[in-house]
Short mmCIF file of C-alpha atoms in Angstrom, two decimals:
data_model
loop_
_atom_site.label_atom_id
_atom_site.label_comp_id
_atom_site.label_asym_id
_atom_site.label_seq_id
_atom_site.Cartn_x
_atom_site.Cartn_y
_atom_site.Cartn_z
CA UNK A 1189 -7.64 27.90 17.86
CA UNK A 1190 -8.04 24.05 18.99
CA UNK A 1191 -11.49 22.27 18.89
CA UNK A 1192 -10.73 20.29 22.50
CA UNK A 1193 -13.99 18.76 22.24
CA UNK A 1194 -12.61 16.78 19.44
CA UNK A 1195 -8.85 16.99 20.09
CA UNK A 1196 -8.45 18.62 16.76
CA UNK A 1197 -7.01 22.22 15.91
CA UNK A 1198 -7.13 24.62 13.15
CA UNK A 1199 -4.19 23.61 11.21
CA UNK A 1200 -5.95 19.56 11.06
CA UNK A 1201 -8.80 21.00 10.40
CA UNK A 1202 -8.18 23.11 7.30
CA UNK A 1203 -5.41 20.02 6.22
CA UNK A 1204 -8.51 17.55 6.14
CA UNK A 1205 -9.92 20.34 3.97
CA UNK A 1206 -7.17 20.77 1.36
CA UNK A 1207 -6.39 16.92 1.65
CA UNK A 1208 -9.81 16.75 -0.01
CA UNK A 1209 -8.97 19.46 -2.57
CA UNK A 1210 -5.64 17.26 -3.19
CA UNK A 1211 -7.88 14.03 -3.47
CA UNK A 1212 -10.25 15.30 -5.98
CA UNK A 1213 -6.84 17.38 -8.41
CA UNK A 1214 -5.33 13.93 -8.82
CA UNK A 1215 -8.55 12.12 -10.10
CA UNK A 1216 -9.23 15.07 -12.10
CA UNK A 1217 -5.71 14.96 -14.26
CA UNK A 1218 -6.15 10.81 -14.26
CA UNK A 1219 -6.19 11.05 -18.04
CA UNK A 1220 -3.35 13.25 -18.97
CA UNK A 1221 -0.90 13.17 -16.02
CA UNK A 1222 2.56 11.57 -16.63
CA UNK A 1223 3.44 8.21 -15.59
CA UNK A 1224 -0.56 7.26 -14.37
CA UNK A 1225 -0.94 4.71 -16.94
CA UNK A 1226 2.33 2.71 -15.71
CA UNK A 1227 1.22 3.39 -12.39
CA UNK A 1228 -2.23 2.05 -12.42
CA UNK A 1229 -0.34 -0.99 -13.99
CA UNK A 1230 2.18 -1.17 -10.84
CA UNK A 1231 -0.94 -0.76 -8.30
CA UNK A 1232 -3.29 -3.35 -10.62
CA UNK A 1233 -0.32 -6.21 -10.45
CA UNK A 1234 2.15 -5.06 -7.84
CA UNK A 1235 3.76 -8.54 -7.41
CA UNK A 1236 4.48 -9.33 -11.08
CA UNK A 1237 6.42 -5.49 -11.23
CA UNK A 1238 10.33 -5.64 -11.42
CA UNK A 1239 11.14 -2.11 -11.70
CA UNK A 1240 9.79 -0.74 -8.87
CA UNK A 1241 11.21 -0.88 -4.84
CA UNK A 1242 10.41 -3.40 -2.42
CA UNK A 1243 8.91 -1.19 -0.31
CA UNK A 1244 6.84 0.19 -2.64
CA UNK A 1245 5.72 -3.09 -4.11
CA UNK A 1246 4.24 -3.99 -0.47
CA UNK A 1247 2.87 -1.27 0.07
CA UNK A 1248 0.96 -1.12 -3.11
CA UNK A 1249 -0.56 -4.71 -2.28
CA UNK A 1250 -1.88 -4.02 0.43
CA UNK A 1251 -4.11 -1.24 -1.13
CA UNK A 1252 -4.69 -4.41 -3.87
CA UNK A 1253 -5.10 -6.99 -0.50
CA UNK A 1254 -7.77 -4.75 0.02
CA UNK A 1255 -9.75 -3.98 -3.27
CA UNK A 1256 -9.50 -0.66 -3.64
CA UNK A 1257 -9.42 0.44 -6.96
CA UNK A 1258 -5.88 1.63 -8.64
CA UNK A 1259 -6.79 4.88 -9.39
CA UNK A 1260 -8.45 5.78 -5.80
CA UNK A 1261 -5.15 4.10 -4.93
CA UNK A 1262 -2.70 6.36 -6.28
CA UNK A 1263 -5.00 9.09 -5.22
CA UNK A 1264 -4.52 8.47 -1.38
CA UNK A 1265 -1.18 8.04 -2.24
CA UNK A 1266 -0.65 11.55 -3.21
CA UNK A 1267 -2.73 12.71 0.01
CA UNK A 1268 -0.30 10.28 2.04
CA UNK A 1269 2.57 12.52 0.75
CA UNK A 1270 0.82 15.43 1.16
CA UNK A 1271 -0.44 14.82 4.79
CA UNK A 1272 2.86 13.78 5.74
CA UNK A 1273 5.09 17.07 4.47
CA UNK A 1274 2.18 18.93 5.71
CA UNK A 1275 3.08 17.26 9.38
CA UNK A 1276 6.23 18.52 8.50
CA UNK A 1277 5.97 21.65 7.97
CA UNK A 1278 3.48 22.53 10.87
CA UNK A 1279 6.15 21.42 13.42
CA UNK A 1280 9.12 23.85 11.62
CA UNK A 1281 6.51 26.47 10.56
CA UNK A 1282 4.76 27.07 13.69
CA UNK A 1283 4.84 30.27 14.61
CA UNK A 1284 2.01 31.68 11.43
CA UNK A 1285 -1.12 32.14 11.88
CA UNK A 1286 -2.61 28.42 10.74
CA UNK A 1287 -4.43 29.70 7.44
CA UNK A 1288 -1.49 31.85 6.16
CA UNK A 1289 0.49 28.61 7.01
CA UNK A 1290 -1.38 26.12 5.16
CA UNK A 1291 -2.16 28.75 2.51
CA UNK A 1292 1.60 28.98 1.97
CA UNK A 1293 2.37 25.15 2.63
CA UNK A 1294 -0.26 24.53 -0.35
CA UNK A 1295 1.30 26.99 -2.55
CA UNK A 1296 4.94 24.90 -2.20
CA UNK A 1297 3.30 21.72 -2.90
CA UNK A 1298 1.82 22.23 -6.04
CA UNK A 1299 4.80 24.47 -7.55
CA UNK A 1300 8.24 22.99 -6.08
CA UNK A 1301 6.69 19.51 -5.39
CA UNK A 1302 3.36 19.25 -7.81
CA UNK A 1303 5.78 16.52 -9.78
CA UNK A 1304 6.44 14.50 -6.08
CA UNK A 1305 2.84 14.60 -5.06
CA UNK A 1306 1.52 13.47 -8.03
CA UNK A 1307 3.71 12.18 -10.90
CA UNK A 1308 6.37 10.67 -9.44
CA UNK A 1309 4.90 9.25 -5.99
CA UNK A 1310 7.09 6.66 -5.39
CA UNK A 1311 9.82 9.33 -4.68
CA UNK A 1312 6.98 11.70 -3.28
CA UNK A 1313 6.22 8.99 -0.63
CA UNK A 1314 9.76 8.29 0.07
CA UNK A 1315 10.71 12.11 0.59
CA UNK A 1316 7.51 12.53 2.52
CA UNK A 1317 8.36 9.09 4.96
CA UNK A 1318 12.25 10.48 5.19
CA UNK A 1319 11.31 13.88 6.16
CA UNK A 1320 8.87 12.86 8.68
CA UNK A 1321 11.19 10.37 10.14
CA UNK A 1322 13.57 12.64 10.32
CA UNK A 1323 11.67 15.05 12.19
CA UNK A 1324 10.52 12.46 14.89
CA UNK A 1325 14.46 11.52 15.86
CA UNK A 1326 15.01 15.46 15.99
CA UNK A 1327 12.44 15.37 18.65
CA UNK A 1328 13.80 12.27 20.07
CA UNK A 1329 12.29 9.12 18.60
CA UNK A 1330 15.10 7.28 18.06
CA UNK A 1331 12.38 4.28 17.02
CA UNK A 1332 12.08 6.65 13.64
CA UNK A 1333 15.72 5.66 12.53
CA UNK A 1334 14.05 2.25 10.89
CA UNK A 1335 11.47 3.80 9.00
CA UNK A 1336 14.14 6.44 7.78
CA UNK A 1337 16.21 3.33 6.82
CA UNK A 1338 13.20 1.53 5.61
CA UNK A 1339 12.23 4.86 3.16
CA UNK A 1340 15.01 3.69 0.76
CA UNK A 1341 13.02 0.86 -0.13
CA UNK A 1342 10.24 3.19 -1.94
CA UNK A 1343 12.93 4.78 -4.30
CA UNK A 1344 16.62 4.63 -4.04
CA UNK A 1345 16.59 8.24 -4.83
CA UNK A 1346 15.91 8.56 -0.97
CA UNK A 1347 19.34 7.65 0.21
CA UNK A 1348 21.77 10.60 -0.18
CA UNK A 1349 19.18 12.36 2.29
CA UNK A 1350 19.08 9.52 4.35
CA UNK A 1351 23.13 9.67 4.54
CA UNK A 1352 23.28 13.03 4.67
CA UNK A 1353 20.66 12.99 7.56
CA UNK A 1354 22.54 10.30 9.24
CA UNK A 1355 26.00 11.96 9.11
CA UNK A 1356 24.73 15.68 10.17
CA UNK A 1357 22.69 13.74 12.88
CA UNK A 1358 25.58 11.93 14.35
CA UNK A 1359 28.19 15.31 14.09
CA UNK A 1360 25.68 18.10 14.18
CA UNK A 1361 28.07 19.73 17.52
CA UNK A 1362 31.25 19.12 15.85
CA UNK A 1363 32.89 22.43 15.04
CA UNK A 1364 32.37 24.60 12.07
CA UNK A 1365 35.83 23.69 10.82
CA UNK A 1366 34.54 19.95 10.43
CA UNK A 1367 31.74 20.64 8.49
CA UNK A 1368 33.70 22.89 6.02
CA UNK A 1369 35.93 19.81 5.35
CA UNK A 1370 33.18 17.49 5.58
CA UNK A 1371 31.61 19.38 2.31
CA UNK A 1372 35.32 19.75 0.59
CA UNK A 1373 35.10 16.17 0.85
CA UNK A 1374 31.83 15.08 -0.38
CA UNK A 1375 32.22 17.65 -3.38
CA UNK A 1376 35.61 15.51 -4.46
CA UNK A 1377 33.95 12.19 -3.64
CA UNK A 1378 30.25 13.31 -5.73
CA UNK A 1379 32.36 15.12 -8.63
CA UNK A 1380 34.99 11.84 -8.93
CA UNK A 1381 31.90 9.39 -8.85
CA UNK A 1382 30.14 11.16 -11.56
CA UNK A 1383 32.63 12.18 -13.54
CA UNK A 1384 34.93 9.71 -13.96
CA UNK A 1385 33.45 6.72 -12.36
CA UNK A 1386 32.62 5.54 -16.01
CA UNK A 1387 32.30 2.04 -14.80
CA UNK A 1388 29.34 2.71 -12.56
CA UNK A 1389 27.55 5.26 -14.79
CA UNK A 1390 27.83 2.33 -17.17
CA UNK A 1391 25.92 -0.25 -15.10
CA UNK A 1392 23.08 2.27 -13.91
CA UNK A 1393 22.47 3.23 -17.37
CA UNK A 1394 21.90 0.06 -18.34
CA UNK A 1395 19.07 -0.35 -16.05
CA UNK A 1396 16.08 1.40 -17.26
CA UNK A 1397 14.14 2.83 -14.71
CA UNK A 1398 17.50 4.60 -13.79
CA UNK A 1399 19.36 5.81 -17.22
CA UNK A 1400 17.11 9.02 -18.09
CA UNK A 1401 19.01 10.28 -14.85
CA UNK A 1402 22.63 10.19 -16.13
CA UNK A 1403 21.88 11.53 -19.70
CA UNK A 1404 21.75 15.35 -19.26
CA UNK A 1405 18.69 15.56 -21.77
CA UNK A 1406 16.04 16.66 -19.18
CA UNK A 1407 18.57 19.88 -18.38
CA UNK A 1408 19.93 20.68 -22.00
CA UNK A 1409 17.18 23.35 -22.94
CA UNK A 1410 17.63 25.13 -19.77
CA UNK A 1411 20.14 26.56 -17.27
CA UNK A 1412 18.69 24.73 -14.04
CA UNK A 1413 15.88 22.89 -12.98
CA UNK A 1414 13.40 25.89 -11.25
CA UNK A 1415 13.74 23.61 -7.68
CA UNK A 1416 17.19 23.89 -7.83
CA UNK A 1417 17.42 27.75 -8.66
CA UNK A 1418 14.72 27.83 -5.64
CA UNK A 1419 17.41 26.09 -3.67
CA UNK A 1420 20.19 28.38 -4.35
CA UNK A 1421 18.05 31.76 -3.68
CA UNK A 1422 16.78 29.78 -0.27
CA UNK A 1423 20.97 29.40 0.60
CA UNK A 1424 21.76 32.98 -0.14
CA UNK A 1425 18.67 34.11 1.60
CA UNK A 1426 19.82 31.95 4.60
CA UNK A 1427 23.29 33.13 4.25
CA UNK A 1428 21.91 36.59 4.45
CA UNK A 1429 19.30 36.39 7.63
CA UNK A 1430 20.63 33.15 9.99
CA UNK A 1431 18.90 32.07 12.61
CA UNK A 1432 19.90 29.69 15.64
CA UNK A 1433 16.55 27.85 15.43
CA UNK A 1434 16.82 24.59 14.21
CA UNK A 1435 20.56 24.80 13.69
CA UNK A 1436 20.25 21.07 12.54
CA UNK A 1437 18.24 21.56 9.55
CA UNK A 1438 20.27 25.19 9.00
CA UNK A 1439 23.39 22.29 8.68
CA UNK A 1440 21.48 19.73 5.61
CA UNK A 1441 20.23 22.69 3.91
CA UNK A 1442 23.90 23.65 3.43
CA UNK A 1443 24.77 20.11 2.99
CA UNK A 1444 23.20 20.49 -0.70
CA UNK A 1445 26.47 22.96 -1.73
CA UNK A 1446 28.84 20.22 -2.70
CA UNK A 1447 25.94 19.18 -5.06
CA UNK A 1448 24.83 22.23 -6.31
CA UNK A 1449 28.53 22.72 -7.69
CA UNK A 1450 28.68 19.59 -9.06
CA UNK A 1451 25.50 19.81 -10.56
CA UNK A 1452 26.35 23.59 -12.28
CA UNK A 1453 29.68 21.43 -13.33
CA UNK A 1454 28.61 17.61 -14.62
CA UNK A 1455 24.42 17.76 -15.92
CA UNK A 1456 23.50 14.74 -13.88
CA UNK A 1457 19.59 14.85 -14.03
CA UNK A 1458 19.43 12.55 -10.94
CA UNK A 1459 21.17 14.95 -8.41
CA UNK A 1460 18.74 17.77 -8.66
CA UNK A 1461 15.80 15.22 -7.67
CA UNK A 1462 18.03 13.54 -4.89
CA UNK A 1463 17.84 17.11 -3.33
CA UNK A 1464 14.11 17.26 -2.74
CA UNK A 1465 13.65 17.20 0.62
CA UNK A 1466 16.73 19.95 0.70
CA UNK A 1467 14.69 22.03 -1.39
CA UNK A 1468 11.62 21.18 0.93
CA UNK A 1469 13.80 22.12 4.19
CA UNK A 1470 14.92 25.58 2.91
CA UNK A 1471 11.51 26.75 1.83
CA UNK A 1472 10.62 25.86 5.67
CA UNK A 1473 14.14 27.47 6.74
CA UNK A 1474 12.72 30.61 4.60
CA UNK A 1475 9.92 31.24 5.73
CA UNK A 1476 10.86 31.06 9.17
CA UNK A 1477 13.49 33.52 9.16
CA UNK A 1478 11.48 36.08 7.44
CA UNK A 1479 8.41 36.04 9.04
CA UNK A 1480 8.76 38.91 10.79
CA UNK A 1481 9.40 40.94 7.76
CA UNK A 1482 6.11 38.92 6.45
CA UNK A 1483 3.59 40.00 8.79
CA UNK A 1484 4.61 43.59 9.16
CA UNK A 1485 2.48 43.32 5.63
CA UNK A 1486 -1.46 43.86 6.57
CA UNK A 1487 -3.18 41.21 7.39
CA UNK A 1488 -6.08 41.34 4.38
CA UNK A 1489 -3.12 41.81 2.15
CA UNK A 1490 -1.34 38.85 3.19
CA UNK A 1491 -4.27 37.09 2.84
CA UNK A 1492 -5.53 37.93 -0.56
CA UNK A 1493 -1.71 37.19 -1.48
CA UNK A 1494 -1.94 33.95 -0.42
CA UNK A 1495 -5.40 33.61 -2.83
CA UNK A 1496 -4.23 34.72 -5.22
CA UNK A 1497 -0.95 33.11 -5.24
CA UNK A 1498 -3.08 29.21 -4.65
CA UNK A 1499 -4.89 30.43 -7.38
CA UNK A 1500 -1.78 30.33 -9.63
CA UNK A 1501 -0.66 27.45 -8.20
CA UNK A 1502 -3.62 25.00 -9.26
CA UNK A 1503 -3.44 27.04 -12.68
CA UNK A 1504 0.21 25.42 -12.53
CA UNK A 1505 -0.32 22.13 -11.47
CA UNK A 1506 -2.88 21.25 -13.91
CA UNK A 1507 -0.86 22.61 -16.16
CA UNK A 1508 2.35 20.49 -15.35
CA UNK A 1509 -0.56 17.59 -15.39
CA UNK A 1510 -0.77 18.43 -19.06
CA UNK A 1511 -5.02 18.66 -18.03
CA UNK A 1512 -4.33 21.67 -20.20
#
């Protein structure tokens, strides 16, 4: 359904609506969530920050340029990010009835990526500026290669998708053969750097910001983080049911192997996170080669699914928020 009056169509329409909804969670949790206090500090004096990327630094003072007030600030942020995956995802997940698709895009958000969209939103907004990017040179922007480039600058975390993009980009009609040795490769290179690289482990631990990554503690009490099991069901899922479409993303989904092993090997905290917008591309990867199977289900019970399942995922949000 498209409103041509106003050039606007269901899916905008009911984003503008849950953007809202978004909007109003993250002032809601601005007491309790993790991290708000050092980022109302960033937004309040964005110029006298070290820790944080140039790119970021900018961009918060221009929201400071303009007097709006830190907390509404990081708010918009988080609707930034969320507008921008939700972009995203309409142009992969396309083929759903617009409701069921932002019904399901909502429920992703605030489980798999409630932490990127609004604790940690300087990685949220570089994963959200990547994956856009990225999606624009698919289609053939190639003018989307600098802001890909330029997403680094909002957290260095950005950068193995950026390579990984980059590489898969330039070879994606190489042979199969290639690829297999390409991940051989990257799984020798990522478990030599991490594991006995000592020298570089060294210097990145002693920069703040960046040491809680390389110390395992975050991943001691449990097998996995819950993304990264998500990850491995999506590949076996995939492996299961492929699908021509969108062979591209089908090849930096499996692109996240090499570093799923070394991950299950070597507990580096920082790897799992580096693998976001992975994580983000197999959900979409999922749910378009089972959609079929989806809507056989009846339509009311589809629908009261996807209720119920929001439901549960605001319950978990605010609950990862801590409002609770």
């Amino acid at each position: 359904m498209t409103y041509k009056k106003y050039g606007i169509n269901t899916y905008n329409a009911l984003l503008f609506l849950f953007s809202i909804t978004i909007f109003y969670l993250m002032y809601l949790v601005r007491d309790t969530i993790q991290d708000r206090p050092n980022y109302l500090e960033h937004f309040t004096y964005p110029v006298d920050t070290i820790k944080i990327e140039i790119g970021f630094k900018y961009y918060m003072k221009l929201f400071n340029i303009l007097g709006i007030d830190p907390q509404i600030s990081i708010c918009l942020t988080s609707v930034f990010i969320y507008i921008l995956l939700a972009k995203v995802w309409y142009k992969y997940v396309s083929k759903l009835n617009s409701i069921e698709s932002i019904l399901i895009f909502n429920f992703i958000m605030l489980t798999l990526f409630n932490h990127y969209v609004g604790t940690s939103i300087r990685m949220g907004l570089a994963i959200a500026i990547a994956l856009y990017s990225s999606m624009k040179i698919i289609e053939g922007n190639k003018k989307y290669w600098i802001m890909i480039f330029l997403s680094i600058f909002f957290h260095y975390g950005i950068s193995l998708f950026v390579l990984l993009f980059t590489w898969v980009k330039l070879f994606e009609k190489r042979s199969i053969r290639f690829h297999l040795f390409s991940l051989i490769l990257i799984f020798l290179l990522t478990f030599i750097i991490f594991y006995w690289a000592v020298p570089i482990l060294e210097f990145l631990n002693n920069e703040q910001r960046y040491s809680h990554y390389f110390d395992g503690k975050d991943m001691t009490d449990r097998i996995m983080p819950f993304t990264l099991l998500f990850l491995i069901g999506s590949l076996f899922l995939l492996l299961i049911k492929r699908s021509e479409q969108w062979s591209i993303l089908y090849l930096l989904v499996g692109y996240s192997i090499p570093f799923i092993i070394v991950i299950v090997i070597i507990k580096v905290n920082i790897l799992p996170k580096m693998l976001m917008p992975l994580i983000f591309l197999s959900a979409v990867l999922i749910i378009n080669s089972y959609r079929f199977e989806y809507i056989k289900l009846n339509g009311i019970i589809r629908f009261n699914l996807l209720i119920i399942a929001n439901v549960v995922a605001i319950m978990y949000a605010l609950k990862m928020y801590q409002y609770y």
